[in-house]
Amino acid sequence: MNRSLLLKLVTILVGILMNTNQSVCAASANSITVTPFGKTSSGREVDLYTLENKQGMKVSIMTYGATVVDVIVPDRNGNLGDVSLGFDTFQPYLTKSPYFGAIVGRYGNRIANGRFTLDGKTYQLATNDGPNHLHGGVKGFDKRLWTAEIVRSSSNSVRFTLVSPNGQEGYPGTLHLAVTYTLTDDNALKISYEATTDAPTIVNVTNHTYFNLAGAGNGSILGHELKLGAAHFTPVNSVLIPTGEIKSVKGTPMDFRKPELIGKRIKEVGGNPIGYDHNWVLDKKLLPGLKSAAEVYEPTTGRVMEVLTDQPGIQFYSGNFLDGTIKGKGGKVYDQYDGFCLETQHFPDSPNEPGFPSTVLRPGEVFKSTTIYRFSIR
Ligand code: GLA
């Protein structure tokens, strides 16, 4: 039996299994479909898993990079639109994607000079961002082929797993990582991370989806309204490495405690290129668990995206490096500020900052984390 026939058969079987799991009165059921999406440079097949919920929201994730390829949600008139930047086909993901939708790690964001010391031993990681290590190095988790499996015990989940051997990109310890994407019926995309190691290491994994709530390729995000649950941020030097300071947002363009237009004070942020590319320190709540980290509202479509997480920080990146050279979905050009990322995370360069929460994972421990992107309309 050929491969695409087999995939179709899997899809039909999953549909049948899922329907029997659901209440009989459900008008339209959840479904998961699997389709071939392309081939890596070494000829390995890449599959695309599409989750759909009862409201018609759809999220597609591919096995390369465990990458979110599409996020299709309704606007206030019920029209569905894709709010995530990316490509229609697989090939450009191999050659020109600035981490569109991908899982980044083993350490998301930057480590100064790609160097850190753990238990008295200094490790040199791959450097791929000037002198620094960014998003896991030259071939991070975003450029690896993951194994996918539909989660039987859930109504709409796919679990992606990856083994990152000891020494890969310079990291100590073999890391086993699982990332589970779940699409719920209240239009939330839940991302759960779980990791273990066989030797002490550092871990900071996140998802790097670029959103534009007016629809990918439909202009700039400067007119989106952003609210962040953070009274502090971590200032950076000229190459975006935190200085170690935890600074109040008060009186600065980093103050999003009340909803503000992203574009309102962006020019004052500085940087090269100018814009937001910083980590905010999420306010601690008395109760442990998920906190509301961010909320974004797009006035023309009425779309709202809320971000909930158990992580201590969030990187708000305003798409500063997009420069019009990438043609994305539907042939639309992505210019500067045409997408934003809200990457829930530990603070950048934590391994070199004793004052930041630790990112060390030791044998016997299980790293667990959850982030939810929930969509609604206003
Ligand atoms: C992250 C970084 C940015 C940039 C983008 C990818 O958000 O913080 O500086 O590297 O990824 O272009």
mmCIF file of C-alpha atoms and ligand atoms in Angstrom:
data_model
loop_
_atom_site.group_PDB
_atom_site.id
_atom_site.type_symbol
_atom_site.label_atom_id
_atom_site.label_comp_id
_atom_site.label_asym_id
_atom_site.label_seq_id
_atom_site.Cartn_x
_atom_site.Cartn_y
_atom_site.Cartn_z
ATOM 1 C CA MET A 1 0.000 0.000 0.000
ATOM 2 C CA ASN A 2 1.453 3.404 -0.879
ATOM 3 C CA ARG A 3 2.080 6.048 1.724
ATOM 4 C CA SER A 4 -0.635 8.575 0.877
ATOM 5 C CA LEU A 5 -3.233 5.790 0.765
ATOM 6 C CA LEU A 6 -2.048 4.666 4.195
ATOM 7 C CA LEU A 7 -2.306 8.237 5.545
ATOM 8 C CA LYS A 8 -5.840 8.563 4.187
ATOM 9 C CA LEU A 9 -6.773 5.291 5.868
ATOM 10 C CA VAL A 10 -5.290 6.530 9.177
ATOM 11 C CA THR A 11 -7.334 9.715 8.848
ATOM 12 C CA ILE A 12 -10.563 7.827 8.267
ATOM 13 C CA LEU A 13 -9.858 5.466 11.161
ATOM 14 C CA VAL A 14 -9.065 8.358 13.491
ATOM 15 C CA GLY A 15 -12.305 10.043 12.451
ATOM 16 C CA ILE A 16 -14.258 6.903 13.267
ATOM 17 C CA LEU A 17 -12.495 6.400 16.611
ATOM 18 C CA MET A 18 -12.993 10.016 17.625
ATOM 19 C CA ASN A 19 -16.661 10.049 16.717
ATOM 20 C CA THR A 20 -17.321 6.994 18.838
ATOM 21 C CA ASN A 21 -15.576 8.743 21.746
ATOM 22 C CA GLN A 22 -17.824 11.741 21.489
ATOM 23 C CA SER A 23 -21.333 12.358 22.590
ATOM 24 C CA VAL A 24 -23.842 11.402 19.923
ATOM 25 C CA CYS A 25 -25.474 14.811 19.912
ATOM 26 C CA ALA A 26 -22.357 16.636 18.667
ATOM 27 C CA ALA A 27 -23.350 18.441 15.474
ATOM 28 C CA SER A 28 -19.901 18.480 13.968
ATOM 29 C CA ALA A 29 -17.127 16.430 15.488
ATOM 30 C CA ASN A 30 -13.500 17.088 16.226
ATOM 31 C CA SER A 31 -11.195 15.608 13.678
ATOM 32 C CA ILE A 32 -7.527 15.050 13.029
ATOM 33 C CA THR A 33 -6.263 14.561 9.502
ATOM 34 C CA VAL A 34 -2.775 13.619 8.409
ATOM 35 C CA THR A 35 -1.425 14.636 5.004
ATOM 36 C CA PRO A 36 2.026 14.483 3.422
ATOM 37 C CA PHE A 37 3.556 17.997 3.378
ATOM 38 C CA GLY A 38 6.999 17.553 1.794
ATOM 39 C CA LYS A 39 10.434 16.023 2.142
ATOM 40 C CA THR A 40 13.538 17.119 4.042
ATOM 41 C CA SER A 41 16.814 17.590 2.140
ATOM 42 C CA SER A 42 17.723 13.996 3.012
ATOM 43 C CA GLY A 43 14.433 12.770 1.541
ATOM 44 C CA ARG A 44 12.544 12.075 4.779
ATOM 45 C CA GLU A 45 8.789 12.531 4.650
ATOM 46 C CA VAL A 46 7.229 15.454 6.531
ATOM 47 C CA ASP A 47 3.598 15.088 7.602
ATOM 48 C CA LEU A 48 1.041 17.739 8.433
ATOM 49 C CA TYR A 49 -1.450 17.086 11.238
ATOM 50 C CA THR A 50 -4.604 19.195 11.100
ATOM 51 C CA LEU A 51 -6.785 19.446 14.190
ATOM 52 C CA GLU A 52 -10.298 20.816 13.809
ATOM 53 C CA ASN A 53 -12.744 21.535 16.609
ATOM 54 C CA LYS A 54 -16.533 21.710 16.746
ATOM 55 C CA GLN A 55 -16.480 25.457 16.038
ATOM 56 C CA GLY A 56 -14.507 25.025 12.831
ATOM 57 C CA MET A 57 -11.222 26.348 14.252
ATOM 58 C CA LYS A 58 -8.291 24.553 12.640
ATOM 59 C CA VAL A 59 -4.646 24.253 13.595
ATOM 60 C CA SER A 60 -2.088 22.461 11.419
ATOM 61 C CA ILE A 61 1.261 21.325 12.751
ATOM 62 C CA MET A 62 4.010 19.596 10.784
ATOM 63 C CA THR A 63 6.560 17.072 11.961
ATOM 64 C CA TYR A 64 9.490 19.283 10.854
ATOM 65 C CA GLY A 65 10.202 21.493 13.855
ATOM 66 C CA ALA A 66 6.848 20.464 15.403
ATOM 67 C CA THR A 67 5.914 23.662 13.594
ATOM 68 C CA VAL A 68 2.511 25.360 13.686
ATOM 69 C CA VAL A 69 1.736 25.957 10.015
ATOM 70 C CA ASP A 70 -1.838 27.319 10.151
ATOM 71 C CA VAL A 71 -4.096 28.765 12.848
ATOM 72 C CA ILE A 72 -7.524 29.351 11.358
ATOM 73 C CA VAL A 73 -9.991 31.218 13.586
ATOM 74 C CA PRO A 74 -13.210 33.192 13.067
ATOM 75 C CA ASP A 75 -13.457 36.981 13.189
ATOM 76 C CA ARG A 76 -16.425 38.851 14.663
ATOM 77 C CA ASN A 77 -18.499 38.157 11.525
ATOM 78 C CA GLY A 78 -17.770 34.456 11.677
ATOM 79 C CA ASN A 79 -15.336 34.582 8.752
ATOM 80 C CA LEU A 80 -12.430 32.193 9.161
ATOM 81 C CA GLY A 81 -8.912 33.539 8.633
ATOM 82 C CA ASP A 82 -5.380 32.260 9.085
ATOM 83 C CA VAL A 83 -3.688 34.356 11.775
ATOM 84 C CA SER A 84 -0.243 32.707 11.658
ATOM 85 C CA LEU A 85 2.585 33.694 9.320
ATOM 86 C CA GLY A 86 4.182 30.949 7.267
ATOM 87 C CA PHE A 87 4.202 29.284 3.879
ATOM 88 C CA ASP A 88 1.723 27.308 1.766
ATOM 89 C CA THR A 89 4.284 24.651 0.933
ATOM 90 C CA PHE A 90 7.055 22.886 2.806
ATOM 91 C CA GLN A 91 10.138 23.877 0.794
ATOM 92 C CA PRO A 92 10.488 27.515 2.018
ATOM 93 C CA TYR A 93 10.382 26.287 5.621
ATOM 94 C CA LEU A 94 13.698 24.546 4.883
ATOM 95 C CA THR A 95 15.449 27.573 3.480
ATOM 96 C CA LYS A 96 13.992 30.891 4.584
ATOM 97 C CA SER A 97 11.828 30.591 7.651
ATOM 98 C CA PRO A 98 12.724 32.892 10.574
ATOM 99 C CA TYR A 99 11.401 30.244 12.995
ATOM 100 C CA PHE A 100 7.781 30.663 11.754
ATOM 101 C CA GLY A 101 5.592 28.533 14.071
ATOM 102 C CA ALA A 102 8.420 26.298 15.233
ATOM 103 C CA ILE A 103 9.351 24.817 18.580
ATOM 104 C CA VAL A 104 12.691 26.350 19.487
ATOM 105 C CA GLY A 105 15.246 24.813 21.827
ATOM 106 C CA ARG A 106 17.088 23.209 23.556
ATOM 107 C CA TYR A 107 17.482 26.800 24.746
ATOM 108 C CA GLY A 108 15.069 29.262 23.130
ATOM 109 C CA ASN A 109 16.362 32.832 22.754
ATOM 110 C CA ARG A 110 19.968 33.846 23.450
ATOM 111 C CA ILE A 111 22.935 32.651 25.470
ATOM 112 C CA ALA A 112 25.800 35.156 25.539
ATOM 113 C CA ASN A 113 28.807 33.930 23.551
ATOM 114 C CA GLY A 114 27.124 30.516 23.455
ATOM 115 C CA ARG A 115 28.853 29.712 26.714
ATOM 116 C CA PHE A 116 27.709 28.692 30.184
ATOM 117 C CA THR A 117 29.041 26.886 33.233
ATOM 118 C CA LEU A 118 27.155 24.099 34.960
ATOM 119 C CA ASP A 119 28.440 22.216 38.033
ATOM 120 C CA GLY A 120 31.878 23.769 37.497
ATOM 121 C CA LYS A 121 32.210 22.720 33.865
ATOM 122 C CA THR A 122 32.068 25.227 30.995
ATOM 123 C CA TYR A 123 30.217 24.306 27.819
ATOM 124 C CA GLN A 124 30.625 25.952 24.424
ATOM 125 C CA LEU A 125 27.452 25.876 22.332
ATOM 126 C CA ALA A 126 27.134 26.556 18.617
ATOM 127 C CA THR A 127 26.987 30.302 17.876
ATOM 128 C CA ASN A 128 24.557 31.392 15.172
ATOM 129 C CA ASP A 129 23.639 35.002 16.029
ATOM 130 C CA GLY A 130 26.839 37.035 15.881
ATOM 131 C CA PRO A 131 28.806 35.920 18.911
ATOM 132 C CA ASN A 132 25.732 34.430 20.599
ATOM 133 C CA HIS A 133 23.704 31.239 20.632
ATOM 134 C CA LEU A 134 20.101 31.725 19.450
ATOM 135 C CA HIS A 135 17.118 29.347 19.552
ATOM 136 C CA GLY A 136 19.136 26.152 19.979
ATOM 137 C CA GLY A 137 21.974 26.837 17.559
ATOM 138 C CA VAL A 138 22.724 26.083 13.924
ATOM 139 C CA LYS A 139 20.365 23.110 13.803
ATOM 140 C CA GLY A 140 17.988 23.579 16.688
ATOM 141 C CA PHE A 141 14.738 21.744 17.384
ATOM 142 C CA ASP A 142 13.018 23.883 14.711
ATOM 143 C CA LYS A 143 15.156 22.148 12.044
ATOM 144 C CA ARG A 144 14.685 18.568 13.269
ATOM 145 C CA LEU A 145 12.165 15.989 12.177
ATOM 146 C CA TRP A 146 9.942 14.992 15.095
ATOM 147 C CA THR A 147 7.881 11.841 15.575
ATOM 148 C CA ALA A 148 4.139 12.449 15.795
ATOM 149 C CA GLU A 149 1.446 10.391 17.386
ATOM 150 C CA ILE A 150 -2.287 11.059 17.846
ATOM 151 C CA VAL A 151 -3.159 10.973 21.545
ATOM 152 C CA ARG A 152 -5.916 8.386 22.006
ATOM 153 C CA SER A 153 -6.963 9.490 25.464
ATOM 154 C CA SER A 154 -7.734 13.035 24.330
ATOM 155 C CA SER A 155 -10.341 14.216 21.881
ATOM 156 C CA ASN A 156 -8.055 16.475 19.843
ATOM 157 C CA SER A 157 -4.325 16.127 20.604
ATOM 158 C CA VAL A 158 -1.147 15.285 18.764
ATOM 159 C CA ARG A 159 2.088 14.533 20.588
ATOM 160 C CA PHE A 160 5.454 15.273 18.967
ATOM 161 C CA THR A 161 8.609 13.703 20.379
ATOM 162 C CA LEU A 162 12.292 14.277 19.805
ATOM 163 C CA VAL A 163 15.501 12.860 21.224
ATOM 164 C CA SER A 164 18.363 15.347 21.314
ATOM 165 C CA PRO A 165 21.593 13.432 21.879
ATOM 166 C CA ASN A 166 24.351 14.414 24.291
ATOM 167 C CA GLY A 167 26.631 16.963 22.602
ATOM 168 C CA GLN A 168 24.123 18.142 19.978
ATOM 169 C CA GLU A 169 24.842 21.851 19.327
ATOM 170 C CA GLY A 170 27.176 21.594 22.345
ATOM 171 C CA TYR A 171 24.577 20.736 25.008
ATOM 172 C CA PRO A 172 25.360 18.169 27.695
ATOM 173 C CA GLY A 173 22.997 15.234 28.291
ATOM 174 C CA THR A 174 20.598 13.356 26.069
ATOM 175 C CA LEU A 175 17.265 15.128 26.238
ATOM 176 C CA HIS A 176 13.928 13.415 25.619
ATOM 177 C CA LEU A 177 11.301 16.000 24.747
ATOM 178 C CA ALA A 178 7.571 15.701 24.107
ATOM 179 C CA VAL A 179 5.381 18.566 22.928
ATOM 180 C CA THR A 180 1.635 17.963 22.869
ATOM 181 C CA TYR A 181 -0.681 20.256 20.947
ATOM 182 C CA THR A 182 -4.367 20.140 21.931
ATOM 183 C CA LEU A 183 -7.160 22.065 20.262
ATOM 184 C CA THR A 184 -10.075 22.547 22.643
ATOM 185 C CA ASP A 185 -13.667 23.361 21.785
ATOM 186 C CA ASP A 186 -13.358 26.836 23.293
ATOM 187 C CA ASN A 187 -10.860 27.764 20.538
ATOM 188 C CA ALA A 188 -7.749 27.331 22.644
ATOM 189 C CA LEU A 189 -4.511 25.853 21.413
ATOM 190 C CA LYS A 190 -2.786 24.256 24.374
ATOM 191 C CA ILE A 191 0.914 23.400 24.140
ATOM 192 C CA SER A 192 2.343 21.091 26.813
ATOM 193 C CA TYR A 193 6.049 20.410 27.117
ATOM 194 C CA GLU A 194 7.717 17.539 28.954
ATOM 195 C CA ALA A 195 11.457 16.824 29.073
ATOM 196 C CA THR A 196 13.895 14.518 30.847
ATOM 197 C CA THR A 197 17.675 14.207 30.674
ATOM 198 C CA ASP A 198 20.359 11.641 31.517
ATOM 199 C CA ALA A 199 22.927 14.269 32.604
ATOM 200 C CA PRO A 200 22.604 17.797 34.021
ATOM 201 C CA THR A 201 21.659 20.244 31.270
ATOM 202 C CA ILE A 202 19.723 23.444 30.584
ATOM 203 C CA VAL A 203 16.266 23.624 28.971
ATOM 204 C CA ASN A 204 14.147 26.502 27.724
ATOM 205 C CA VAL A 205 11.681 25.483 25.034
ATOM 206 C CA THR A 206 8.998 27.626 23.468
ATOM 207 C CA ASN A 207 6.846 28.073 20.405
ATOM 208 C CA HIS A 208 7.768 30.747 17.873
ATOM 209 C CA THR A 209 4.488 31.378 16.019
ATOM 210 C CA TYR A 210 4.182 34.823 14.414
ATOM 211 C CA PHE A 211 0.621 36.086 14.694
ATOM 212 C CA ASN A 212 -1.299 38.756 12.868
ATOM 213 C CA LEU A 213 -4.878 38.791 14.121
ATOM 214 C CA ALA A 214 -6.057 40.649 11.001
ATOM 215 C CA GLY A 215 -4.804 37.646 9.025
ATOM 216 C CA ALA A 216 -1.287 36.727 7.917
ATOM 217 C CA GLY A 217 -0.116 39.084 5.202
ATOM 218 C CA ASN A 218 -2.862 41.648 5.909
ATOM 219 C CA GLY A 219 -0.575 44.484 6.968
ATOM 220 C CA SER A 220 1.122 45.592 10.109
ATOM 221 C CA ILE A 221 0.473 44.616 13.723
ATOM 222 C CA LEU A 222 1.187 48.140 14.995
ATOM 223 C CA GLY A 223 -2.566 48.758 15.263
ATOM 224 C CA HIS A 224 -3.094 45.705 17.499
ATOM 225 C CA GLU A 225 -3.697 46.411 21.173
ATOM 226 C CA LEU A 226 -1.467 44.546 23.627
ATOM 227 C CA LYS A 227 -1.775 43.923 27.330
ATOM 228 C CA LEU A 228 0.984 42.177 29.301
ATOM 229 C CA GLY A 229 0.716 40.903 32.867
ATOM 230 C CA ALA A 230 4.127 42.252 33.728
ATOM 231 C CA ALA A 231 5.348 45.176 35.789
ATOM 232 C CA HIS A 232 8.992 44.426 34.968
ATOM 233 C CA PHE A 233 11.169 43.518 31.993
ATOM 234 C CA THR A 234 14.771 42.530 31.417
ATOM 235 C CA PRO A 235 16.707 45.311 29.584
ATOM 236 C CA VAL A 236 19.190 44.159 26.928
ATOM 237 C CA ASN A 237 22.503 45.263 25.439
ATOM 238 C CA SER A 238 23.080 46.038 21.752
ATOM 239 C CA VAL A 239 23.083 42.327 20.792
ATOM 240 C CA LEU A 240 19.891 41.579 22.753
ATOM 241 C CA ILE A 241 21.567 39.904 25.730
ATOM 242 C CA PRO A 242 19.951 40.859 29.072
ATOM 243 C CA THR A 243 22.066 43.108 31.253
ATOM 244 C CA GLY A 244 20.899 41.191 34.330
ATOM 245 C CA GLU A 245 18.747 44.042 35.569
ATOM 246 C CA ILE A 246 15.045 43.514 36.305
ATOM 247 C CA LYS A 247 13.537 46.899 35.586
ATOM 248 C CA SER A 248 10.139 48.450 36.219
ATOM 249 C CA VAL A 249 8.107 49.173 33.071
ATOM 250 C CA LYS A 250 6.682 52.304 34.654
ATOM 251 C CA GLY A 251 7.085 55.389 32.471
ATOM 252 C CA THR A 252 8.721 53.394 29.641
ATOM 253 C CA PRO A 253 7.423 52.166 26.247
ATOM 254 C CA MET A 254 7.504 48.679 27.799
ATOM 255 C CA ASP A 255 4.451 49.453 29.927
ATOM 256 C CA PHE A 256 1.595 47.288 28.653
ATOM 257 C CA ARG A 257 -0.072 46.770 32.029
ATOM 258 C CA LYS A 258 -3.062 48.519 30.493
ATOM 259 C CA PRO A 259 -3.912 47.759 26.843
ATOM 260 C CA GLU A 260 -1.850 49.933 24.457
ATOM 261 C CA LEU A 261 -1.395 50.024 20.701
ATOM 262 C CA ILE A 262 1.812 48.167 19.833
ATOM 263 C CA GLY A 263 2.802 51.030 17.522
ATOM 264 C CA LYS A 264 2.159 53.808 20.017
ATOM 265 C CA ARG A 265 5.672 54.095 21.459
ATOM 266 C CA ILE A 266 7.601 51.553 19.391
ATOM 267 C CA LYS A 267 9.976 54.197 17.987
ATOM 268 C CA GLU A 268 11.146 55.004 21.523
ATOM 269 C CA VAL A 269 12.187 51.383 22.126
ATOM 270 C CA GLY A 270 15.287 51.736 19.969
ATOM 271 C CA GLY A 271 17.335 48.751 18.875
ATOM 272 C CA ASN A 272 18.694 47.830 15.478
ATOM 273 C CA PRO A 273 16.260 47.211 13.851
ATOM 274 C CA ILE A 274 13.944 49.286 16.034
ATOM 275 C CA GLY A 275 11.182 47.494 17.888
ATOM 276 C CA TYR A 276 10.185 45.187 20.695
ATOM 277 C CA ASP A 277 12.353 42.108 21.186
ATOM 278 C CA HIS A 278 12.433 41.814 24.962
ATOM 279 C CA ASN A 279 11.569 39.523 27.811
ATOM 280 C CA TRP A 280 8.899 40.622 30.280
ATOM 281 C CA VAL A 281 8.927 39.246 33.823
ATOM 282 C CA LEU A 282 5.424 37.938 34.397
ATOM 283 C CA ASP A 283 3.779 39.071 37.601
ATOM 284 C CA LYS A 284 3.607 36.387 40.241
ATOM 285 C CA LYS A 285 0.146 35.415 41.363
ATOM 286 C CA LEU A 286 -0.555 33.961 44.780
ATOM 287 C CA LEU A 287 -1.900 30.759 43.257
ATOM 288 C CA PRO A 288 0.427 28.447 41.364
ATOM 289 C CA GLY A 289 -0.472 27.364 37.840
ATOM 290 C CA LEU A 290 -1.386 29.139 34.661
ATOM 291 C CA LYS A 291 -1.438 32.913 34.682
ATOM 292 C CA SER A 292 -2.830 35.238 32.086
ATOM 293 C CA ALA A 293 0.373 36.554 30.566
ATOM 294 C CA ALA A 294 -0.869 38.533 27.570
ATOM 295 C CA GLU A 295 -3.916 39.618 25.638
ATOM 296 C CA VAL A 296 -3.935 40.980 22.102
ATOM 297 C CA TYR A 297 -6.925 42.614 20.379
ATOM 298 C CA GLU A 298 -7.258 43.501 16.707
ATOM 299 C CA PRO A 299 -9.988 46.157 16.285
ATOM 300 C CA THR A 300 -10.931 45.665 12.603
ATOM 301 C CA THR A 301 -11.669 41.922 12.900
ATOM 302 C CA GLY A 302 -12.506 41.873 16.602
ATOM 303 C CA ARG A 303 -10.159 38.938 17.140
ATOM 304 C CA VAL A 304 -8.681 38.513 20.608
ATOM 305 C CA MET A 305 -5.830 36.207 21.578
ATOM 306 C CA GLU A 306 -5.070 35.505 25.203
ATOM 307 C CA VAL A 307 -1.858 33.805 26.315
ATOM 308 C CA LEU A 308 -1.773 31.792 29.531
ATOM 309 C CA THR A 309 1.360 30.157 30.865
ATOM 310 C CA ASP A 310 3.169 28.753 33.879
ATOM 311 C CA GLN A 311 6.499 30.142 32.625
ATOM 312 C CA PRO A 312 8.198 33.073 34.398
ATOM 313 C CA GLY A 313 8.736 35.199 31.272
ATOM 314 C CA ILE A 314 7.421 36.134 27.867
ATOM 315 C CA GLN A 315 9.369 37.412 24.850
ATOM 316 C CA PHE A 316 7.342 39.961 22.951
ATOM 317 C CA TYR A 317 8.893 40.292 19.503
ATOM 318 C CA SER A 318 7.306 42.752 17.051
ATOM 319 C CA GLY A 319 8.676 41.207 13.840
ATOM 320 C CA ASN A 320 11.494 43.759 13.578
ATOM 321 C CA PHE A 321 13.682 41.573 11.373
ATOM 322 C CA LEU A 322 10.951 40.965 8.769
ATOM 323 C CA ASP A 323 11.996 43.139 5.860
ATOM 324 C CA GLY A 324 9.775 42.392 2.886
ATOM 325 C CA THR A 325 12.089 39.738 1.427
ATOM 326 C CA ILE A 326 9.817 36.852 2.429
ATOM 327 C CA LYS A 327 6.741 35.965 0.410
ATOM 328 C CA GLY A 328 4.455 33.928 2.607
ATOM 329 C CA LYS A 329 1.068 32.272 2.316
ATOM 330 C CA GLY A 330 -0.897 33.297 -0.767
ATOM 331 C CA GLY A 331 2.209 35.065 -2.123
ATOM 332 C CA LYS A 332 1.776 37.887 0.371
ATOM 333 C CA VAL A 333 4.914 39.792 1.379
ATOM 334 C CA TYR A 334 5.835 40.019 5.062
ATOM 335 C CA ASP A 335 7.185 43.456 5.872
ATOM 336 C CA GLN A 336 8.644 44.727 9.111
ATOM 337 C CA TYR A 337 6.039 44.602 11.939
ATOM 338 C CA ASP A 338 3.676 42.374 9.935
ATOM 339 C CA GLY A 339 3.669 39.723 12.668
ATOM 340 C CA PHE A 340 4.333 39.441 16.395
ATOM 341 C CA CYS A 341 5.478 36.603 18.634
ATOM 342 C CA LEU A 342 4.641 36.009 22.267
ATOM 343 C CA GLU A 343 7.124 33.344 23.306
ATOM 344 C CA THR A 344 6.517 32.059 26.830
ATOM 345 C CA GLN A 345 9.866 31.191 28.335
ATOM 346 C CA HIS A 346 12.564 31.434 30.956
ATOM 347 C CA PHE A 347 14.569 34.630 30.675
ATOM 348 C CA PRO A 348 17.208 34.829 27.920
ATOM 349 C CA ASP A 349 20.775 34.043 29.037
ATOM 350 C CA SER A 350 19.551 32.638 32.371
ATOM 351 C CA PRO A 351 22.472 30.168 32.597
ATOM 352 C CA ASN A 352 24.782 33.195 32.970
ATOM 353 C CA GLU A 353 22.536 35.208 35.283
ATOM 354 C CA PRO A 354 22.400 33.844 38.840
ATOM 355 C CA GLY A 355 19.604 36.331 39.623
ATOM 356 C CA PHE A 356 17.259 34.796 37.007
ATOM 357 C CA PRO A 357 15.140 31.664 37.667
ATOM 358 C CA SER A 358 17.132 28.503 36.967
ATOM 359 C CA THR A 359 16.817 26.549 33.701
ATOM 360 C CA VAL A 360 18.836 23.562 34.913
ATOM 361 C CA LEU A 361 17.325 20.114 34.455
ATOM 362 C CA ARG A 362 18.870 17.138 36.220
ATOM 363 C CA PRO A 363 18.490 13.375 35.768
ATOM 364 C CA GLY A 364 15.424 12.130 37.646
ATOM 365 C CA GLU A 365 13.594 15.443 37.252
ATOM 366 C CA VAL A 366 10.811 16.043 34.738
ATOM 367 C CA PHE A 367 10.530 19.447 33.114
ATOM 368 C CA LYS A 368 6.850 20.222 32.564
ATOM 369 C CA SER A 369 5.275 23.364 31.202
ATOM 370 C CA THR A 370 2.033 24.512 29.585
ATOM 371 C CA THR A 371 1.097 27.492 27.435
ATOM 372 C CA ILE A 372 -2.342 28.242 26.019
ATOM 373 C CA TYR A 373 -3.209 30.555 23.122
ATOM 374 C CA ARG A 374 -6.953 31.172 23.418
ATOM 375 C CA PHE A 375 -8.945 32.914 20.694
ATOM 376 C CA SER A 376 -12.207 34.820 20.979
ATOM 377 C CA ILE A 377 -13.888 37.901 19.537
ATOM 378 C CA ARG A 378 -14.926 41.250 20.911
HETATM 379 C C1 GLA B 1 13.296 35.832 18.472
HETATM 380 C C2 GLA B 1 14.408 36.729 18.799
HETATM 381 C C3 GLA B 1 14.544 37.758 17.747
HETATM 382 C C4 GLA B 1 14.695 37.138 16.389
HETATM 383 C C5 GLA B 1 13.535 36.230 16.136
HETATM 384 C C6 GLA B 1 13.698 35.507 14.843
HETATM 385 O O1 GLA B 1 12.083 36.333 18.810
HETATM 386 O O2 GLA B 1 14.317 37.299 20.067
HETATM 387 O O3 GLA B 1 15.637 38.562 18.008
HETATM 388 O O4 GLA B 1 15.866 36.411 16.340
HETATM 389 O O5 GLA B 1 13.408 35.318 17.164
HETATM 390 O O6 GLA B 1 13.996 36.338 13.773
#
